[in-house]
CSV table of C-alpha atoms and ligand atoms in Angstrom, one decimal:
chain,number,residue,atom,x,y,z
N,10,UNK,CA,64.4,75.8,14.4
N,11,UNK,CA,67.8,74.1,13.3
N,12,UNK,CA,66.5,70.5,11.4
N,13,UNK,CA,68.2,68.8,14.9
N,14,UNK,CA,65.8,70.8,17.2
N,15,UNK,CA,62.9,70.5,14.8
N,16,UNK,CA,63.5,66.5,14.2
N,17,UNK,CA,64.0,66.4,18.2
N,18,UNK,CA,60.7,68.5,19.2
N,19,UNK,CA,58.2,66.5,16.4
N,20,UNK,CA,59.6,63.3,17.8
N,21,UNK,CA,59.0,64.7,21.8
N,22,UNK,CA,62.5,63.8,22.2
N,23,UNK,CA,64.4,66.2,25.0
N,24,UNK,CA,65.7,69.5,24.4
N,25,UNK,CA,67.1,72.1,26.4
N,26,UNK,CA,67.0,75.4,25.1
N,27,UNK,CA,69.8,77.8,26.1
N,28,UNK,CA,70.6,81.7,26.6
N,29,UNK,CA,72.6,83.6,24.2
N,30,UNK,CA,73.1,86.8,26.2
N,31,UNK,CA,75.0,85.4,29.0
N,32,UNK,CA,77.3,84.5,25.9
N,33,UNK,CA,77.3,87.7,24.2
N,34,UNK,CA,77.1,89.5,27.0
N,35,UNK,CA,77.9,88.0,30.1
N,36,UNK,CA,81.0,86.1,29.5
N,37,UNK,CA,84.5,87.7,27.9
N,38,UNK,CA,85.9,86.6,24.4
N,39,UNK,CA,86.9,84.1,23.9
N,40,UNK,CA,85.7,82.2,26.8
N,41,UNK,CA,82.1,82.7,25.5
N,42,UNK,CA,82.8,80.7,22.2
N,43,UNK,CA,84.5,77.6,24.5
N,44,UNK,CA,81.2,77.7,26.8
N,45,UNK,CA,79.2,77.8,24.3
N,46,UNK,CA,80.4,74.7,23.0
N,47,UNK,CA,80.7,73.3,26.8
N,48,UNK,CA,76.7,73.7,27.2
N,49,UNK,CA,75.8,72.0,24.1
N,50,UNK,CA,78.5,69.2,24.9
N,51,UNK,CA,77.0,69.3,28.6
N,52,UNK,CA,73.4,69.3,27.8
N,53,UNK,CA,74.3,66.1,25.0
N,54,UNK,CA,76.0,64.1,27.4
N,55,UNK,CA,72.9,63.7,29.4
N,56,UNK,CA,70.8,62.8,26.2
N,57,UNK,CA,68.8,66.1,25.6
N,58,UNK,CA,69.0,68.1,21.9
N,59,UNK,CA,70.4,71.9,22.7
N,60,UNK,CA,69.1,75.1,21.2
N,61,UNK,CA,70.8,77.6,22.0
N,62,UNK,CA,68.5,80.9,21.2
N,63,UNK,CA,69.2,83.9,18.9
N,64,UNK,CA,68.4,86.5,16.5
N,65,UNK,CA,70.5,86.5,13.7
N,66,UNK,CA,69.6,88.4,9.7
N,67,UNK,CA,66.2,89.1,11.5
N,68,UNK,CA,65.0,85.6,12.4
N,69,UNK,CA,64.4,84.0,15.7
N,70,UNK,CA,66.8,80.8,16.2
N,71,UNK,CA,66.1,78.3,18.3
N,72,UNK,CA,69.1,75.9,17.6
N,73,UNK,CA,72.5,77.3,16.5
N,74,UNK,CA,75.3,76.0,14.0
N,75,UNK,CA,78.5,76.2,14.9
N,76,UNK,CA,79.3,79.4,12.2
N,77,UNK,CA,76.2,81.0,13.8
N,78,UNK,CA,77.6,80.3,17.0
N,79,UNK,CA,80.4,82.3,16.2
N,80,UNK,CA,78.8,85.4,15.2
N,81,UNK,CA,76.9,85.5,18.5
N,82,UNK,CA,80.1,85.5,20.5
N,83,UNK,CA,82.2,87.3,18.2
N,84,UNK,CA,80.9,90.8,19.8
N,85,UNK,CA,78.6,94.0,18.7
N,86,UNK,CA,75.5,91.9,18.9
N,87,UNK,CA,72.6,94.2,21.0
N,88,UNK,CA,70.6,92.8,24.0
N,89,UNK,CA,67.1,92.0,23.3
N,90,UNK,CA,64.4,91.4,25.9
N,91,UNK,CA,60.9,90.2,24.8
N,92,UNK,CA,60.1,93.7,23.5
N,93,UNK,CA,62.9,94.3,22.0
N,94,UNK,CA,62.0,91.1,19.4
N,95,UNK,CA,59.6,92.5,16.8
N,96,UNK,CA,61.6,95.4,16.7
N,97,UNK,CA,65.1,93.2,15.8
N,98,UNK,CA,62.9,91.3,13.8
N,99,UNK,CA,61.5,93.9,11.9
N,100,UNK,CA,64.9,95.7,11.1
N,101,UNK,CA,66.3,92.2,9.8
N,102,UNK,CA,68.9,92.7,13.0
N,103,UNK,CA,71.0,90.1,14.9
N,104,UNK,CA,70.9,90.0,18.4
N,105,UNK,CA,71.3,88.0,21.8
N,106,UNK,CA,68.3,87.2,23.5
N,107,UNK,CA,67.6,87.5,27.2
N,108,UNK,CA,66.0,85.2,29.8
N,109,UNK,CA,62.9,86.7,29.2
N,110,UNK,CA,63.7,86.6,24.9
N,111,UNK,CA,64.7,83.1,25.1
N,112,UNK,CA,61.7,81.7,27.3
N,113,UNK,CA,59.3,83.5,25.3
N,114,UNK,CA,60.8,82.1,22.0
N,115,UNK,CA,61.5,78.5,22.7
N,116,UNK,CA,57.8,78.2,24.0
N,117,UNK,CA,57.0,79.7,20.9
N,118,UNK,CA,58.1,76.6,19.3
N,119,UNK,CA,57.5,74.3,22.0
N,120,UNK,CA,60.4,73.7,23.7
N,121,UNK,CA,59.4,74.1,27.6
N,122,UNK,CA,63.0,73.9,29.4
N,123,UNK,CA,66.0,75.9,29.3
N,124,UNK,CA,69.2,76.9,30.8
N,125,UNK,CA,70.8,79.7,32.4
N,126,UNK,CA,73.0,81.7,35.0
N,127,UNK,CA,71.6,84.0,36.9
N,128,UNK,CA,67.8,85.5,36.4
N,129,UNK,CA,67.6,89.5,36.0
N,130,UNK,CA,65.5,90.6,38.9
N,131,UNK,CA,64.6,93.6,40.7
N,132,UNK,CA,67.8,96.4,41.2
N,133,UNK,CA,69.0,97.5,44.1
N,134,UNK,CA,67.2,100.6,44.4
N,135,UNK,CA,64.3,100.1,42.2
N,136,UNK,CA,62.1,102.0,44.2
N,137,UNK,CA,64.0,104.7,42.7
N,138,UNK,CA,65.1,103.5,39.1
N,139,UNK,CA,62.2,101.5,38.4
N,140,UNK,CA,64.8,99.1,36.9
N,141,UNK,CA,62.8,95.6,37.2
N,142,UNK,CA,64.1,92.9,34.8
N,143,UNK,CA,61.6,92.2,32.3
N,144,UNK,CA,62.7,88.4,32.9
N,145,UNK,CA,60.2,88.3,36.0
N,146,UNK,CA,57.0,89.5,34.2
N,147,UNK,CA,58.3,87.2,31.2
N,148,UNK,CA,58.0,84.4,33.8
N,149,UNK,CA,54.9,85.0,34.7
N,150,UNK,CA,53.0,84.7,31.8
N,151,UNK,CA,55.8,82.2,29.6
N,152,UNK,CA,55.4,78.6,30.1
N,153,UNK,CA,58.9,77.3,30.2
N,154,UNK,CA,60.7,75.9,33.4
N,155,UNK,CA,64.3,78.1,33.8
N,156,UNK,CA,67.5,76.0,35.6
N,157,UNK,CA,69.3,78.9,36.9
N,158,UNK,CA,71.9,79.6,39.7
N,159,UNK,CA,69.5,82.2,41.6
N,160,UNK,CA,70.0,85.7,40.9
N,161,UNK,CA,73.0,87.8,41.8
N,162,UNK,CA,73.8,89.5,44.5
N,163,UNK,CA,74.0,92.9,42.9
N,164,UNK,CA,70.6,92.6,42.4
N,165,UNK,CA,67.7,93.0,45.5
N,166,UNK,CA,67.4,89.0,46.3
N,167,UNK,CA,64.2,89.5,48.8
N,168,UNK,CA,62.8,92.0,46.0
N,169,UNK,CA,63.0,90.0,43.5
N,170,UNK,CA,61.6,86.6,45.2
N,171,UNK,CA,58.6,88.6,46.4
N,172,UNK,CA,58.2,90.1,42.5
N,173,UNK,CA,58.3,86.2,41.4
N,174,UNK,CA,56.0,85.5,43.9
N,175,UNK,CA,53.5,88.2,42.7
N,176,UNK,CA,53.6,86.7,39.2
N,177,UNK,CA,52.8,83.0,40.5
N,178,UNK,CA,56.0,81.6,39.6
N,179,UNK,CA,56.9,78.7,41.4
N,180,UNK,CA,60.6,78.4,42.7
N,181,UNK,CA,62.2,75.4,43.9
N,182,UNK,CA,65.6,74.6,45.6
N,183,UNK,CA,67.4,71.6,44.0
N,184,UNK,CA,68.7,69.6,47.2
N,185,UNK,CA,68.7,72.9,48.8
N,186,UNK,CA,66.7,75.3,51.2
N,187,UNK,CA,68.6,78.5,50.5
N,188,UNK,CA,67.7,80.7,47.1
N,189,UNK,CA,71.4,80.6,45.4
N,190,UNK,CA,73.9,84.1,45.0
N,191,UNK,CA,74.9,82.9,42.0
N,192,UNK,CA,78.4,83.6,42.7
N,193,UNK,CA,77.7,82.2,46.0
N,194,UNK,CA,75.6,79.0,47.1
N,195,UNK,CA,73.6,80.6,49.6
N,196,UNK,CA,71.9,84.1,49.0
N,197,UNK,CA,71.0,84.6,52.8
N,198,UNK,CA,67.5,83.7,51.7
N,199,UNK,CA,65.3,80.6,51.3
N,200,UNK,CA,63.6,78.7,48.3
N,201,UNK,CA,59.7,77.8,49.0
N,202,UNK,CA,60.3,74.4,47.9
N,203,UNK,CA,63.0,71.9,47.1
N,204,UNK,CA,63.5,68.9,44.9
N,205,UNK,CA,65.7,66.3,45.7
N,206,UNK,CA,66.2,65.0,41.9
N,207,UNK,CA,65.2,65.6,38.1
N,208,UNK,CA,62.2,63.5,38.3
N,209,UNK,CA,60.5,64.9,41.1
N,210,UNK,CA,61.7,68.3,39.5
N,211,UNK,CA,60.1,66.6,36.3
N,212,UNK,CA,56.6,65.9,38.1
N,213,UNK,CA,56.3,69.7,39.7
N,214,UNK,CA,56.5,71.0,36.7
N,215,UNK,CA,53.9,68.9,35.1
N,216,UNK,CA,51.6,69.4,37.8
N,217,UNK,CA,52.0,72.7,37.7
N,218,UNK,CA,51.1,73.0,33.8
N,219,UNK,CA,48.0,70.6,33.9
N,220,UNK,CA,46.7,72.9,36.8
N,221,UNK,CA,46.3,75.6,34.3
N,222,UNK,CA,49.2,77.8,35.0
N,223,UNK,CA,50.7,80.2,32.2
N,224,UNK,CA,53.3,80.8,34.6
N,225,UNK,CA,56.9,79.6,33.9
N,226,UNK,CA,58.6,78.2,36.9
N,227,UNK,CA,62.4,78.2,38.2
N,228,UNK,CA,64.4,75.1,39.3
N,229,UNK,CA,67.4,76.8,41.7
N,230,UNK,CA,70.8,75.1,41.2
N,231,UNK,CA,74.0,76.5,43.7
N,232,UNK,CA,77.0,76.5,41.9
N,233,UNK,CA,79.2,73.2,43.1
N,234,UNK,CA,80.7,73.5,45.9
N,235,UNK,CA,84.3,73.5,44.5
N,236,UNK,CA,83.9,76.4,42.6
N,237,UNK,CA,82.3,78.4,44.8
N,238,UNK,CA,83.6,81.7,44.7
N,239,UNK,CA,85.3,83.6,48.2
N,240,UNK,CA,83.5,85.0,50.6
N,241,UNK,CA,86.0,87.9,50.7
N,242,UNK,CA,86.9,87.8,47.3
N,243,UNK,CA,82.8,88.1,46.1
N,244,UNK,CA,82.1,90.9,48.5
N,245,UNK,CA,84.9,93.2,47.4
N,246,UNK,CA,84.0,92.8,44.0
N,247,UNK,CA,80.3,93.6,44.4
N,248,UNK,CA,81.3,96.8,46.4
N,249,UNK,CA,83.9,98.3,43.7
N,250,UNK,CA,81.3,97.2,40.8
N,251,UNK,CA,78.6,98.7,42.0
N,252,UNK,CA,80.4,101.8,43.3
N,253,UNK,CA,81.5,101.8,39.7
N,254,UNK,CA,77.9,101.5,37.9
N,255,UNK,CA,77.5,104.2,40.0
N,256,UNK,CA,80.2,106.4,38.9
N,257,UNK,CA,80.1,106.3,35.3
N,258,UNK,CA,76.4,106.7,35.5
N,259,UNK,CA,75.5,103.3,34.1
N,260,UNK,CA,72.3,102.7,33.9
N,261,UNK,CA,69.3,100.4,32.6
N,262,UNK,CA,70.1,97.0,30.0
N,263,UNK,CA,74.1,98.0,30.3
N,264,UNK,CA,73.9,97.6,34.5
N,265,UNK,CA,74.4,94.0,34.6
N,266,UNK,CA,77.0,93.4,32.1
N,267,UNK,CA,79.4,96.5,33.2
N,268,UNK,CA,79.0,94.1,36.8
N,269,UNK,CA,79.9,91.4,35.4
N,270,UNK,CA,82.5,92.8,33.7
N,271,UNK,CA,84.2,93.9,36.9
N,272,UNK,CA,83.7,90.5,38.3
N,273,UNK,CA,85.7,88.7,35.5
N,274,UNK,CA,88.3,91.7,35.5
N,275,UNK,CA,88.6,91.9,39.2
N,276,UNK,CA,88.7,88.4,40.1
N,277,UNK,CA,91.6,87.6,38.1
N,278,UNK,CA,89.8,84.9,36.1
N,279,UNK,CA,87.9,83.1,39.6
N,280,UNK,CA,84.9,84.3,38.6
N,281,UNK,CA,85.0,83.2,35.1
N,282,UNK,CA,85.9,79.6,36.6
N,283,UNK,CA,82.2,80.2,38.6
N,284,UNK,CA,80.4,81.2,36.1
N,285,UNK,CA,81.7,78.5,33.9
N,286,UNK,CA,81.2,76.0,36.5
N,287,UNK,CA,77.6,77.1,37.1
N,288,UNK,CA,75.7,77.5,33.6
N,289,UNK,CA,77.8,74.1,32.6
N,290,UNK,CA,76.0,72.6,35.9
N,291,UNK,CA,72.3,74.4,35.1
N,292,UNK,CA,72.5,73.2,31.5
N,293,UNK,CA,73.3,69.5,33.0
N,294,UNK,CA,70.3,69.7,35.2
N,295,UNK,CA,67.7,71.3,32.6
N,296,UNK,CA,68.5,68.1,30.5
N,297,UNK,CA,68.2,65.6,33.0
N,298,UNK,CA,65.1,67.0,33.8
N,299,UNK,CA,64.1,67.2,29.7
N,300,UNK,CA,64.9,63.1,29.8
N,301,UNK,CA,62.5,62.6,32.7
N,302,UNK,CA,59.9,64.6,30.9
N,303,UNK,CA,60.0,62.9,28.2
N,304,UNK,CA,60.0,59.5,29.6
N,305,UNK,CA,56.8,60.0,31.5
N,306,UNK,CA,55.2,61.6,28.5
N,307,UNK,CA,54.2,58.9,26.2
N,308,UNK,CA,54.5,59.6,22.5
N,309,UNK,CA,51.3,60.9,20.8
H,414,PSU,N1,72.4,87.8,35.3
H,414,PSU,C1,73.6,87.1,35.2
H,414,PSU,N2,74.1,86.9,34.0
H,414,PSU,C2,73.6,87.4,32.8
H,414,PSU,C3,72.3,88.0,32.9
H,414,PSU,C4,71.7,88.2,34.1
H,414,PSU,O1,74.1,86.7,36.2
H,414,PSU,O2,74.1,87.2,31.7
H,414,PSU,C5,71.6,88.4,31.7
H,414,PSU,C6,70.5,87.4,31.3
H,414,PSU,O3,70.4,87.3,29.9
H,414,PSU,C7,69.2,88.1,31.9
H,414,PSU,C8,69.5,89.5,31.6
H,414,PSU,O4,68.0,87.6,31.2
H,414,PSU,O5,70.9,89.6,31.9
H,414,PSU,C9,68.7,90.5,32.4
H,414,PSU,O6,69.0,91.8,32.0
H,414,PSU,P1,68.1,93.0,32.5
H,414,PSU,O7,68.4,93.1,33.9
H,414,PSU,O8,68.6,94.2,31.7
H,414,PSU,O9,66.7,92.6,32.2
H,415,MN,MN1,66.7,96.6,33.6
């Protein structure tokens, strides 16, 4: 841990941990250095610590300095998912860590919340690929509570609910019934549960640990409204993208980021603005909830 993330955690004040892939990997330079910056900024304003999560030289991270920060969005770092961890760690390797990487290393060193995008989920045609993001078993068996956007729509959205499902995972709406696109507000399918504020999001999830769950659990945020991107606009992209992947025989850990790559290319920079608009959101929530945390939990 950075000395802020390690004073913050010993004195139960709130932290947020965040995702380094989506900045490696899911957002062009140089717009991932500027976001980067935005989420910590965001995730301060509301009076939580961020720690954003890497593996740099070998050695988890869990809080980032600005120069360390760079080298995660300058390019060439590799993916890592949970299993990928001892291996990066062994080889004295940098890289950017995952959903299912981050969760797994910031409940490591007790730091239960943390923000995100979009989930990895089940593929479109998984019956076939077998291509099932290791974020949802991660979930399953990783205490930490993940504000995300839903899960995008070039993924299986009913697949993936009923694989969260399987794994006991507990997903609410925040002020909404529909599970987000991401992208899109509304992924044509609905949350189990909703909260209506960060406190009652708060008291879920501490119910849900003192019942004796391993399970992590995911807090649904749609992007705002205003940046919300087209209906026509969404739907083209996810057609060419996918006919793309298809194509160039894309396959596996490089799926999602040669999509998303066609999203920021095709849109002509709208959605960059949602997927700015989104995380910044998602890391405002996951410390709002990280203050009402830790002002129910007295100090020990
Ligand atoms: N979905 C997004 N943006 C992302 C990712 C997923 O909308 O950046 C990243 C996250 O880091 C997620 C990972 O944990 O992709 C999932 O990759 P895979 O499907 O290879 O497990
Ligand atoms: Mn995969």
């Amino acid at each position: 841990m950075s000395e802020e993330v390690a004073a913050a955690v010993a004195a139960g004040r709130p932290v947020v941990a965040l995702e380094s892939t989506l900045l490696a990997h899911g957002l062009p330079r140089p717009h991932n250095r500027a976001a980067a910056d935005d989420l910590e900024a965001a995730v301060r304003d509301q009076g939580a610590v961020p720690a954003t999560v890497a593996v740099l030289d070998g050695v988890p991270r869990v809080g980032l300095s600005p120069a360390e920060l760079d080298r995660v969005c300058g390019g060439g770092l590799v993916k890592l998912s949970v299993r990928d961890l001892g291996v990066a760690v062994g080889l004295g390797r940098d890289g950017a860590t995952t959903v299912a990487a981050t969760a797994a290393l910031a409940q490591a060193v007790g730091v239960p919340l943390f923000a995100t995008g979009g989930l990895g989920g089940v593929h479109r045609g998984a019956r076939d690929s077998w291509d099932v993001s290791a974020d949802l078993a991660a979930l399953a068996v990783t205490g930490v509570l993940v504000v995300c956007s839903g899960v995008k729509s070039i993924l299986d959205v009913p697949a993936t609910l009923e694989v969260l499902e399987t794994g006991s995972v507990p997903v609410l709406g925040y002020r909404t019934d529909a599970f987000p696109g991401f992208y899109r507000r509304d992924s044509g399918h609905p949350v189990p549960w909703r909260v209506e504020s960060p406190v009652e999001a708060a008291a879920v999830w501490r119910a849900h640990r003192s019942l004796g769950s391993p399970a992590g659990m995911v807090l649904a945020q749609p992007v705002p409204a205003a940046d919300e991107l087209a209906a026509g606009v969404h739907d083209r992209l996810l057609d060419e993208g996918m006919a793309l992947v298809a194509r160039r025989g894309i396959t596996g850990k490089d799926v999602t980021p040669a999509l998303l790559e066609h999203f920021h290319a095709g849109s002509g920079g709208a959605s960059l603005r949602t997927n700015l608009a989104l995380v910044r959101a998602n890391a405002e929530l996951a410390a709002q909830v990280a203050v009402a945390l830790a002002d129910a939990t007295p100090p020990s």
